[in-house]
Coordinates of N, CA and C in Angstrom, one line a residue:
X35 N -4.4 10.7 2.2 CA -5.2 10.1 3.2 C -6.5 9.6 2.6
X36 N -7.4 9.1 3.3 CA -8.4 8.4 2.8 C -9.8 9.3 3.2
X37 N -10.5 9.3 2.4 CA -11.9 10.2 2.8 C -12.9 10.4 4.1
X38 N -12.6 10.9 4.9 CA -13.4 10.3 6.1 C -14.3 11.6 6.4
X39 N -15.4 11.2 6.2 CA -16.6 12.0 6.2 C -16.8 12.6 7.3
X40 N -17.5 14.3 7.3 CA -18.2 14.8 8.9 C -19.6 14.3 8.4
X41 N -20.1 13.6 8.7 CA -21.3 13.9 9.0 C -22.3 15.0 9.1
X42 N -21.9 15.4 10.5 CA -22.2 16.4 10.7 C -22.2 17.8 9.7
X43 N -20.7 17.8 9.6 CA -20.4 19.2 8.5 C -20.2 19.1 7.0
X44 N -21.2 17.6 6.7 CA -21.3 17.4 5.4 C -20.4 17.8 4.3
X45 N -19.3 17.2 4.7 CA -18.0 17.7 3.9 C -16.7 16.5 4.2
X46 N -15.8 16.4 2.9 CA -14.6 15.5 3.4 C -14.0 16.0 4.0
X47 N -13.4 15.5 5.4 CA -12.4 15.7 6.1 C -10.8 16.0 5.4
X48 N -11.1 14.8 4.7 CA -9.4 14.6 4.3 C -10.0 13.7 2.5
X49 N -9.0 14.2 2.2 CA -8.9 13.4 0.6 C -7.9 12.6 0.1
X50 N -7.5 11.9 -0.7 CA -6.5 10.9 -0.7 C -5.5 11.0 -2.2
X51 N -6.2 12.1 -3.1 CA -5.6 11.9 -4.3 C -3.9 12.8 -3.6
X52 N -2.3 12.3 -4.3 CA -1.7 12.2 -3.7 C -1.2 14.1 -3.8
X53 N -1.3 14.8 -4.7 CA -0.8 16.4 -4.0 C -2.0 16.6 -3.7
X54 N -2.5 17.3 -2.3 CA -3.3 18.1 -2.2 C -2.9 19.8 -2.3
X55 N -1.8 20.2 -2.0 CA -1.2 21.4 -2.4 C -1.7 22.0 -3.5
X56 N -2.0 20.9 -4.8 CA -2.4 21.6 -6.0 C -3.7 21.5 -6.2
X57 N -4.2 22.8 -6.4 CA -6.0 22.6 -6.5 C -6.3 21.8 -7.5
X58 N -5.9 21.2 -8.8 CA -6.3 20.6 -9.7 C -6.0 19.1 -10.0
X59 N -5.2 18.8 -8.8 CA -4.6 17.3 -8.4 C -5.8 16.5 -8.8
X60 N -6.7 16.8 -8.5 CA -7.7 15.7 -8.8 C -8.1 15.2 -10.4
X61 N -8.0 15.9 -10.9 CA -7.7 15.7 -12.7 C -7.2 14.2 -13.0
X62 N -5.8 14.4 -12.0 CA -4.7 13.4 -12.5 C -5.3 12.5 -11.7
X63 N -5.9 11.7 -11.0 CA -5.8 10.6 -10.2 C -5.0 10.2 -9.4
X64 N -5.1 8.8 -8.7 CA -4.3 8.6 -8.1 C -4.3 8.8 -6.5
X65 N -4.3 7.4 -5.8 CA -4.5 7.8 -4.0 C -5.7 7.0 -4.1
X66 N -6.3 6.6 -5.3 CA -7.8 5.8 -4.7 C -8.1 4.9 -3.8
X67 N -9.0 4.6 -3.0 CA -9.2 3.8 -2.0 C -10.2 2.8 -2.4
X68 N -9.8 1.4 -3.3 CA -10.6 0.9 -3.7 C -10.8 -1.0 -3.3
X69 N -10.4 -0.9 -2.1 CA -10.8 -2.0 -1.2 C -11.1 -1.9 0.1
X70 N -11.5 -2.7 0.8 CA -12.4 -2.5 2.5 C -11.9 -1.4 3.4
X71 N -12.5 -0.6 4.3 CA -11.8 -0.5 5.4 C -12.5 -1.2 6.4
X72 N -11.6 -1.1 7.4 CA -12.0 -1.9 8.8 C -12.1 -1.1 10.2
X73 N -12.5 -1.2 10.9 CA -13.0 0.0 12.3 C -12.7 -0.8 13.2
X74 N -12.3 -0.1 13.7 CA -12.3 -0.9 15.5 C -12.7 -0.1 16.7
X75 N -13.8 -0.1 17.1 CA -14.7 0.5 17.9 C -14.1 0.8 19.3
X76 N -13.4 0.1 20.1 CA -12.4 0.3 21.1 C -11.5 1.8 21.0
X77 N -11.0 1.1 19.4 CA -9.5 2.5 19.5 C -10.7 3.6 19.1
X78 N -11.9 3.7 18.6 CA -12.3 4.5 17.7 C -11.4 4.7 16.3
X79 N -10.8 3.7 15.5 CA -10.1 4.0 14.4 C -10.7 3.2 13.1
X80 N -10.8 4.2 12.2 CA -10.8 3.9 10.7 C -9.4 3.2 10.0
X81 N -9.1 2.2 9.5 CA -8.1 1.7 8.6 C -8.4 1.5 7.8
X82 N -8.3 2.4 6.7 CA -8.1 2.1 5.1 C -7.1 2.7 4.4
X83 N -6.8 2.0 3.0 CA -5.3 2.2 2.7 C -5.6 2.8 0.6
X84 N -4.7 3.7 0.3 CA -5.0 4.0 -0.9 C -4.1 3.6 -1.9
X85 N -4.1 3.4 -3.1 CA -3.3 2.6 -4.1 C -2.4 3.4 -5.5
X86 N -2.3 3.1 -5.7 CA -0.8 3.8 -6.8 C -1.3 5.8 -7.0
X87 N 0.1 6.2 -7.1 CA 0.5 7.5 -7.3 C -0.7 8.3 -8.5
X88 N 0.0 7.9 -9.9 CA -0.8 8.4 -10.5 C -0.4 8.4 -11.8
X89 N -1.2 8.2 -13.0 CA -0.6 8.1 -14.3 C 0.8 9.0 -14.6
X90 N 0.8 10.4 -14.3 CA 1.9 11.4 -14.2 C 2.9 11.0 -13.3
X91 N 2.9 10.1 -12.4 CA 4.4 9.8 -11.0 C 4.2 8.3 -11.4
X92 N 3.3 7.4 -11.5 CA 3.4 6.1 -11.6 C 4.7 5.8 -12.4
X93 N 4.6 6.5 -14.1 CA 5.3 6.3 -15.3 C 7.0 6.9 -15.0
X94 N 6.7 8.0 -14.2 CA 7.9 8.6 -13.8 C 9.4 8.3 -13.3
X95 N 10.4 7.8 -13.7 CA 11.0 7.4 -13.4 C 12.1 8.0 -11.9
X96 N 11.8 9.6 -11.9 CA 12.6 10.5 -10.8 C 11.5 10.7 -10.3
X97 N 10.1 11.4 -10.8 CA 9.4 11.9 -10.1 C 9.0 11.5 -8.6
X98 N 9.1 12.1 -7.3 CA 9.4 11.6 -6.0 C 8.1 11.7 -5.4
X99 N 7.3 10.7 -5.3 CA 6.1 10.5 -5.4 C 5.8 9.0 -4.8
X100 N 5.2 8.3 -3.9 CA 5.1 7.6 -3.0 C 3.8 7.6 -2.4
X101 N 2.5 7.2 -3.0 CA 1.3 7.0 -2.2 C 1.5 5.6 -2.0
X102 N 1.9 4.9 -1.7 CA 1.0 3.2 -1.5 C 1.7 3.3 0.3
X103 N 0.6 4.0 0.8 CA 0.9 3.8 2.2 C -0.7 3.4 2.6
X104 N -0.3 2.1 3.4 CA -1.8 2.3 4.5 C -2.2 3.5 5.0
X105 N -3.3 4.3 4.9 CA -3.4 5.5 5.6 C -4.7 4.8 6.6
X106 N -4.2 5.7 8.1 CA -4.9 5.5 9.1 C -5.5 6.1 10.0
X107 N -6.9 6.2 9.6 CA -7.5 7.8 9.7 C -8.6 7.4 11.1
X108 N -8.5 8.6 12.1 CA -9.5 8.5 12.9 C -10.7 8.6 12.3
X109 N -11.6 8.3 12.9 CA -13.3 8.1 12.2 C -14.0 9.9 12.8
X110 N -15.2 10.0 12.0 CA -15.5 11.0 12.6 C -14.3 12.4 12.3
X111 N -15.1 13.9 12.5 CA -14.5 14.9 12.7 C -13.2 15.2 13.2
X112 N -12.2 14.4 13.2 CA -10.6 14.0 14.0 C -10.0 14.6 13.3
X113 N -8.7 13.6 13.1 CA -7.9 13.7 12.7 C -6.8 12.7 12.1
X114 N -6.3 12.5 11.2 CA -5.3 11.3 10.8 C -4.8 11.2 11.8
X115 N -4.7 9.7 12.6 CA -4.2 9.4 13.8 C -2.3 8.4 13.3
X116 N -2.4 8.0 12.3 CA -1.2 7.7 11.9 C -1.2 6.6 10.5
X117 N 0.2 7.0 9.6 CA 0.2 6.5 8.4 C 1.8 5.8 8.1
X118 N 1.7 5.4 6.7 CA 2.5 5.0 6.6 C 3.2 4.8 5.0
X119 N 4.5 4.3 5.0 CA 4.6 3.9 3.2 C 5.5 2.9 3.4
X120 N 4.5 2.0 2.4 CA 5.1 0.5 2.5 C 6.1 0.1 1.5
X121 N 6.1 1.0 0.2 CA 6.8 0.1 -0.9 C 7.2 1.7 -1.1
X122 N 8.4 2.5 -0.6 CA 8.8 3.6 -1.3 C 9.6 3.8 -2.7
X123 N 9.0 2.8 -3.5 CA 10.1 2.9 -4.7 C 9.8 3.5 -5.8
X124 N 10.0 4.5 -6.3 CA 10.2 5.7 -7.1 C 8.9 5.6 -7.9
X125 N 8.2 6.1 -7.1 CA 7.0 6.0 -7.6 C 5.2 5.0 -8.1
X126 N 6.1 3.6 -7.2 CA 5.3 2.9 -7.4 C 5.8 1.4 -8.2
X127 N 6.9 1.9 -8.8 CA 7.4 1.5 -10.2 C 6.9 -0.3 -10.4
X128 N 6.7 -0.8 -8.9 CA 6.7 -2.1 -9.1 C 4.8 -2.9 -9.2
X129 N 3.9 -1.7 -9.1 CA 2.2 -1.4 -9.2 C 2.2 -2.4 -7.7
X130 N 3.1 -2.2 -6.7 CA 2.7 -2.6 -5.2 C 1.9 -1.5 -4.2
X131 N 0.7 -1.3 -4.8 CA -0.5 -0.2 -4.1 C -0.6 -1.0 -2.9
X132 N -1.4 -0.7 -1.8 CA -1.1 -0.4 -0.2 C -2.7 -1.0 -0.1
X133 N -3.6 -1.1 -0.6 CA -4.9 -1.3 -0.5 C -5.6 -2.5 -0.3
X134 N -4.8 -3.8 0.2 CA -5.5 -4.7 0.4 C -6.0 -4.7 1.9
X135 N -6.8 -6.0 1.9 CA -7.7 -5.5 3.3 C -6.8 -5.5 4.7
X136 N -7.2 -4.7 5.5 CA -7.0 -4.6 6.9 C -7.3 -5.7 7.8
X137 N -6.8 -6.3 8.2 CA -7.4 -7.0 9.1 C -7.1 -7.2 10.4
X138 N -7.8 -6.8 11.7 CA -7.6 -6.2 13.0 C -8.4 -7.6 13.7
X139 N -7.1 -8.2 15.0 CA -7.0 -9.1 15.9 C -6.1 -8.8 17.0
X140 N -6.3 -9.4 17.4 CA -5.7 -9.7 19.1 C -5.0 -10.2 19.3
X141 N -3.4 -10.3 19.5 CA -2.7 -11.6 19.3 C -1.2 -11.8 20.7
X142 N -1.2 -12.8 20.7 CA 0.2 -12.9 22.0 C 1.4 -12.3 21.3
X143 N 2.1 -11.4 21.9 CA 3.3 -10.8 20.9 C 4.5 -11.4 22.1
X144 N 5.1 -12.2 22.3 CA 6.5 -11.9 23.5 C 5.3 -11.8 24.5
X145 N 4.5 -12.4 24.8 CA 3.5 -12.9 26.1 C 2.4 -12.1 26.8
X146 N 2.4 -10.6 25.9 CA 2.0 -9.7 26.2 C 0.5 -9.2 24.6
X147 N -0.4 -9.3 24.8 CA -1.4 -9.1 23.7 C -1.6 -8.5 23.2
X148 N -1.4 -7.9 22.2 CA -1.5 -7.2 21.3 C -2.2 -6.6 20.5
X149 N -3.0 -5.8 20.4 CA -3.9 -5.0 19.3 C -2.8 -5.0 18.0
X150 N -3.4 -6.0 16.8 CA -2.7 -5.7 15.6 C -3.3 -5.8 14.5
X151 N -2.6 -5.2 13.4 CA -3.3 -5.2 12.2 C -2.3 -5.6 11.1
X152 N -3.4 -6.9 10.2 CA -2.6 -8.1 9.7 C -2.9 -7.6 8.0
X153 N -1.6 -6.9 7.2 CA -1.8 -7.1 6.0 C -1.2 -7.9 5.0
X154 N -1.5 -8.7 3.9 CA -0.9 -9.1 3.1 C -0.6 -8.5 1.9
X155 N 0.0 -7.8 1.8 CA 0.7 -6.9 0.5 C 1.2 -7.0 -0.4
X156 N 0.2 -6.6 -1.5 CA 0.9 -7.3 -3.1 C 2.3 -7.3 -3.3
X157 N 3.2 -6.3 -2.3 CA 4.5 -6.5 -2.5 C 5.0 -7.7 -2.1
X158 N 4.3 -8.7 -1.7 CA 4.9 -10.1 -1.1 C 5.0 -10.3 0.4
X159 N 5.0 -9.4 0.8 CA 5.0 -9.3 2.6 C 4.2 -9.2 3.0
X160 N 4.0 -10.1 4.3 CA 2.8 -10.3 5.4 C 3.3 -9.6 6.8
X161 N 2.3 -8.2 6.5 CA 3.0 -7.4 7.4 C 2.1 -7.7 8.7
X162 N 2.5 -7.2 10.0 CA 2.0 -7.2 11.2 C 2.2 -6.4 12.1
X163 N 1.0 -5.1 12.0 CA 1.4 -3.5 12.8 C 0.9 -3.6 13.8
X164 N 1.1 -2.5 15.0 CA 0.7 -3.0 16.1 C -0.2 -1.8 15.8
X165 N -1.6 -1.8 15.8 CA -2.9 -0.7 15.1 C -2.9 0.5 16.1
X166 N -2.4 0.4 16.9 CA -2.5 2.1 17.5 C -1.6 3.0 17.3
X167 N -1.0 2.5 16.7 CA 0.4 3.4 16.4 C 0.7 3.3 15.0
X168 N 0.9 2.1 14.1 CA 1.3 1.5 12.9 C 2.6 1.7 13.1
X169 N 3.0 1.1 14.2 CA 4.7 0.7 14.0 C 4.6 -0.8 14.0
X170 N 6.0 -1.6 13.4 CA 5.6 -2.8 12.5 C 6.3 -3.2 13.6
X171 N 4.8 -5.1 13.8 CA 5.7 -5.8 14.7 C 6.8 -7.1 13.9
X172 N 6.1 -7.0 12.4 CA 6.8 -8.5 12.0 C 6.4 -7.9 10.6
X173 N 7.2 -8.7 9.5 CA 6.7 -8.7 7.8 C 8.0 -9.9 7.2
X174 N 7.3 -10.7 7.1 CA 7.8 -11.8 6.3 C 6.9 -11.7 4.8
X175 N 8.3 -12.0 4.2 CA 7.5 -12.8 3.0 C 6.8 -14.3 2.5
X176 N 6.0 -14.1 2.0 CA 5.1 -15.5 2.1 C 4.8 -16.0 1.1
X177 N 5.3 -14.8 -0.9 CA 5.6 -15.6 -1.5 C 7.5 -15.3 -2.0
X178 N 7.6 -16.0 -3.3 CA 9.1 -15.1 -3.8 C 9.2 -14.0 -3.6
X179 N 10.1 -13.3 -3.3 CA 10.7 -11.6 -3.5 C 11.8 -11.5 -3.7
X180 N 12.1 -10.8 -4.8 CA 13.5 -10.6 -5.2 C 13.9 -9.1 -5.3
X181 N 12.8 -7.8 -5.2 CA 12.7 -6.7 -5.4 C 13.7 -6.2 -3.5
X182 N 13.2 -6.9 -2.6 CA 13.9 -6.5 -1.6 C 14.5 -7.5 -1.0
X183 N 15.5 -7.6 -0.2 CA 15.9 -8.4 0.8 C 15.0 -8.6 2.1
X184 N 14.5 -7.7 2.8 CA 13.5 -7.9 3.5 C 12.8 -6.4 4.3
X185 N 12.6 -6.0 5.4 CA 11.5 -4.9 5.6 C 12.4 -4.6 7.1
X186 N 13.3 -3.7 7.1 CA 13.4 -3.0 8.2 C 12.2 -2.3 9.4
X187 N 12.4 -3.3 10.4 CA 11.0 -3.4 11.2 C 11.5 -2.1 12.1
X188 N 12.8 -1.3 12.4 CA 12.4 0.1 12.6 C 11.9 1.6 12.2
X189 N 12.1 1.2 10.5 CA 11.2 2.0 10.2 C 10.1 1.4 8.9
X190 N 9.7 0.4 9.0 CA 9.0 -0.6 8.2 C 9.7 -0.4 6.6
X191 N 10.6 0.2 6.1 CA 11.0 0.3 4.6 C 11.6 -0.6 4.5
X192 N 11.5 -0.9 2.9 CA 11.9 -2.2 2.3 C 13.6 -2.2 2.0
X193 N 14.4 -2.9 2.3 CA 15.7 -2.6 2.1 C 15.9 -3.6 0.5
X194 N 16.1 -2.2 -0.5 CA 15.4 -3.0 -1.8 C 17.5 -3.4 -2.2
X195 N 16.9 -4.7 -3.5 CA 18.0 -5.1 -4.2 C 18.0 -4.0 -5.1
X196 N 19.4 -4.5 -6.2 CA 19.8 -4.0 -7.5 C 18.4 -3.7 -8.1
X197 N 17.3 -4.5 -8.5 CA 16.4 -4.9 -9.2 C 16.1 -3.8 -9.8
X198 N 15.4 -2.5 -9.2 CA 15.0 -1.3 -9.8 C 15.7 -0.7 -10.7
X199 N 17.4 -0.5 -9.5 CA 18.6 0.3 -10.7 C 18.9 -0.2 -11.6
X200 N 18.5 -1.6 -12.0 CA 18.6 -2.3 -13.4 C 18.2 -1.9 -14.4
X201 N 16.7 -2.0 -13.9 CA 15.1 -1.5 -15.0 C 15.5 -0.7 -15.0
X202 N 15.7 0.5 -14.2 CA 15.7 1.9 -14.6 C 17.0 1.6 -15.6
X203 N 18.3 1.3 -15.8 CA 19.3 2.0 -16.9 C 18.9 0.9 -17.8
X204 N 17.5 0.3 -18.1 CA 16.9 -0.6 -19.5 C 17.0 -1.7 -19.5
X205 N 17.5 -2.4 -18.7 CA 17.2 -3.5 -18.3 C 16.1 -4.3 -18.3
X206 N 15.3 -5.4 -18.8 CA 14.2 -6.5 -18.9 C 14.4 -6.8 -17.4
X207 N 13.9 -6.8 -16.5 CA 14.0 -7.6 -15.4 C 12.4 -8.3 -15.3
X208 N 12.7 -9.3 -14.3 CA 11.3 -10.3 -13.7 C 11.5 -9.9 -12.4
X209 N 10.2 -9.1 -12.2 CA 10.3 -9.2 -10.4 C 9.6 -9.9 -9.5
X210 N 9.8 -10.6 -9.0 CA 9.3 -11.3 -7.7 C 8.3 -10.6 -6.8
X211 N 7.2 -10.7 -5.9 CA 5.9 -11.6 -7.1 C 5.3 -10.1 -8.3
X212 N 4.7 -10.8 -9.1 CA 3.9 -10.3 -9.6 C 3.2 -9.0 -9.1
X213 N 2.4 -9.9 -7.9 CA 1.7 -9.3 -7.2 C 1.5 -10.5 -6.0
X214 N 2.1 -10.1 -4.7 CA 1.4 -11.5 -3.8 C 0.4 -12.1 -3.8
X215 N -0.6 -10.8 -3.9 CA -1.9 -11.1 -3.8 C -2.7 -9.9 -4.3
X216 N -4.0 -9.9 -4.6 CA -4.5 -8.6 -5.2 C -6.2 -9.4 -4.9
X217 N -6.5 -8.0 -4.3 CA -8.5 -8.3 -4.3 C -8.7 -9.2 -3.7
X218 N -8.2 -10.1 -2.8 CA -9.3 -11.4 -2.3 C -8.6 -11.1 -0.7
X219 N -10.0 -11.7 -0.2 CA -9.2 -11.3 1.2 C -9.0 -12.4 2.0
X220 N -8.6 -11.7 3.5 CA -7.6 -12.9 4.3 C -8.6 -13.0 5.5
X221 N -8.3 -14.0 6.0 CA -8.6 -15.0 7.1 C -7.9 -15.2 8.4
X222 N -8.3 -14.9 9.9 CA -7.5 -15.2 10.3 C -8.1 -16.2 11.4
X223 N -7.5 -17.5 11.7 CA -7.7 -18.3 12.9 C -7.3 -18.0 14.3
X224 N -8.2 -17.5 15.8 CA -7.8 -16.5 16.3 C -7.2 -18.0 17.7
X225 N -7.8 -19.3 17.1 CA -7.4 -20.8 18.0 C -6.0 -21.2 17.5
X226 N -5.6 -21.1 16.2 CA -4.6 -21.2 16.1 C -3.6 -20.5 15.2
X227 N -3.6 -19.2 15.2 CA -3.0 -18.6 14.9 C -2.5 -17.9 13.5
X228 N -3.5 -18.9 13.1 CA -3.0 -19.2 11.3 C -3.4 -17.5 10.7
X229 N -3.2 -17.6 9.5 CA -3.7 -16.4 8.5 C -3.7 -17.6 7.4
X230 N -5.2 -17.1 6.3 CA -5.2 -18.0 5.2 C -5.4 -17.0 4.3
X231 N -5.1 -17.3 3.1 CA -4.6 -16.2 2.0 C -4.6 -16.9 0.5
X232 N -4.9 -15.9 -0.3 CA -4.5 -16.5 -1.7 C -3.6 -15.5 -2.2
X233 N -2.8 -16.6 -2.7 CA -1.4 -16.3 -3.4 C -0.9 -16.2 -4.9
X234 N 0.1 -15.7 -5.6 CA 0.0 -15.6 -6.8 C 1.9 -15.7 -6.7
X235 N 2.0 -16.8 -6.8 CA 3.9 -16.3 -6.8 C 4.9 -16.9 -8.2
X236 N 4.6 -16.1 -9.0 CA 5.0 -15.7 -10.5 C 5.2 -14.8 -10.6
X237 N 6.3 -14.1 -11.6 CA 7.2 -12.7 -11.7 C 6.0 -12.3 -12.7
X238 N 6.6 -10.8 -12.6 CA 6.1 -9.7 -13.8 C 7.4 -9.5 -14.7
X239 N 7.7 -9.6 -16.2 CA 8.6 -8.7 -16.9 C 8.2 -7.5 -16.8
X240 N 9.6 -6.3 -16.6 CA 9.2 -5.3 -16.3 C 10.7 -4.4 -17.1
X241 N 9.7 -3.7 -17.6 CA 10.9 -2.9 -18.9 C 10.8 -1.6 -18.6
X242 N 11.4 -0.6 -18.9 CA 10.9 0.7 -19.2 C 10.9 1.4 -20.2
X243 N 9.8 2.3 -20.6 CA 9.6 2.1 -22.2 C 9.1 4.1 -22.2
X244 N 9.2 4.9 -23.2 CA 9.3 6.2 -23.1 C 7.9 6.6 -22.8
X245 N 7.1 7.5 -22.1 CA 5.7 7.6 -21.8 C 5.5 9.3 -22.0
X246 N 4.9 9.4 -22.5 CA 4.2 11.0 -22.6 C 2.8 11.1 -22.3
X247 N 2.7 11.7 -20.9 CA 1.1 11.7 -20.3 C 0.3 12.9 -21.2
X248 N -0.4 12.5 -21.5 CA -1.7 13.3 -21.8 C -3.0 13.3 -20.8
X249 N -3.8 14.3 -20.9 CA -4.8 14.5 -19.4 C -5.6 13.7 -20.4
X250 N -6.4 12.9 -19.4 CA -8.3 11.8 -19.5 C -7.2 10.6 -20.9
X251 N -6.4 10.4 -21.4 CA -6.2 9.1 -21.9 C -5.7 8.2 -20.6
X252 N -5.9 6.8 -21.8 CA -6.0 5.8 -21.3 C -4.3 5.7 -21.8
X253 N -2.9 5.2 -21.4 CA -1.9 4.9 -22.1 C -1.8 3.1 -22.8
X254 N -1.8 3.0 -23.7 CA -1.4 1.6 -24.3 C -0.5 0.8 -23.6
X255 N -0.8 -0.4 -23.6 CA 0.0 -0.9 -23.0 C 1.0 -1.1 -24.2
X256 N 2.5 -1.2 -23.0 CA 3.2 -1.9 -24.0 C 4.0 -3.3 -24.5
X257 N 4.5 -3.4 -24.9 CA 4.4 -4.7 -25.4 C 5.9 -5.4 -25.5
X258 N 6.2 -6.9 -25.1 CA 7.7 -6.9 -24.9 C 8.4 -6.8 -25.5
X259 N 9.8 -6.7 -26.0 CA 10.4 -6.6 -26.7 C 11.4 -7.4 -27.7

């Protein structure tokens, strides 16, 4: 979950690195929260979202490990009011972190208005939650994607291709996008409906290569083959 401060009892409520079970989790990283959140003064809710697992689950190829969820935290002394996971694939494998901006509007859904919240996610999908609950009203993709077929809107999970079980038995694959989008944020027209965005729709080569974590290094990147 994402850090939401007592004021009052000068202490985090909640923390975001992804075991909290282990007292030392925080060593390893991972769960950072390092783009906007957004408030909505009506619901009383915090929306912010944290970004890849962690050098030890990121690299992992079984390790069962899944932070890139929007987390959606009440403000104030609360309580997590509701979360989610957008890209559950073994660990991250495809660096589609959860952390781009939130963006909360008002919108006609089927003739009835809607409180929602509009993300564009490096996984390539322009998701559309309905913000008091984070159950999904819509997620198209808006650039290539070849990693999934598309986003089962009853439980928002990506109904993924071959693509992973490739890479994983050594396979060179190119995944669709890169990254949709990363760091810049979005726009929404509330006269006509629009959302405006910057896009990146180019693959990543993506290999798997042997990794042995060590604590505080940096690992090398590697290099094609």
């Amino acid at each position: 979950m994402a850090p939401i401060h007592d004021s009052r009892a000068r202490r985090a409520r909640f923390r975001d690195w992804p075991n909290q079970a282990k007292p030392d989790a925080w060593k390893y990283g991972g769960g950072a929260t390092w783009q906007y959140a957004s408030y909505d003064p009506q619901l009383d809710l915090v929306y912010i979202a944290p970004g890849m697992p962690s050098l030890t689950t990121r690299h992992s190829a079984t390790a069962p490990i899944a932070c890139t969820r929007p987390a959606r935290s009440r403000s104030g002394p609360r309580r997590v009011k509701w979360s989610g996971i957008t890209s559950p694939c073994r660990n991250d494998s495809f660096d589609f972190d959860a952390t781009a901006e939130s963006l909360l509007a008002d919108i006609r859904v089927d003739g009835q208005v809607r409180k929602v919240l509009i993300n564009a996610h490096k996984n390539g999908f322009l998701y559309v939650l309905d913000r008091t609950n984070g159950r999904p009203i819509a997620a198209n993709p808006y650039v290539k994607v070849n990693w999934a077929t598309h986003i089962d809107l009853k439980t928002g999970r990506p109904v993924l291709t071959d693509l992973l079980e490739r890479a994983m038995k050594g396979e060179t694959v190119n995944v669709f996008p890169s990254r949709g989008t990363n760091a810049t944020l979005i726009a929404f027209n509330p006269k006509t409906g629009l959302v405006y965005l910057n896009s990146w729709n180019f693959p990543r080569l993506m290999r798997y290569v042997d990794f042995k974590f060590v604590l505080a290094r940096v690992p090398p990147e590697s290099s094609p083959p």
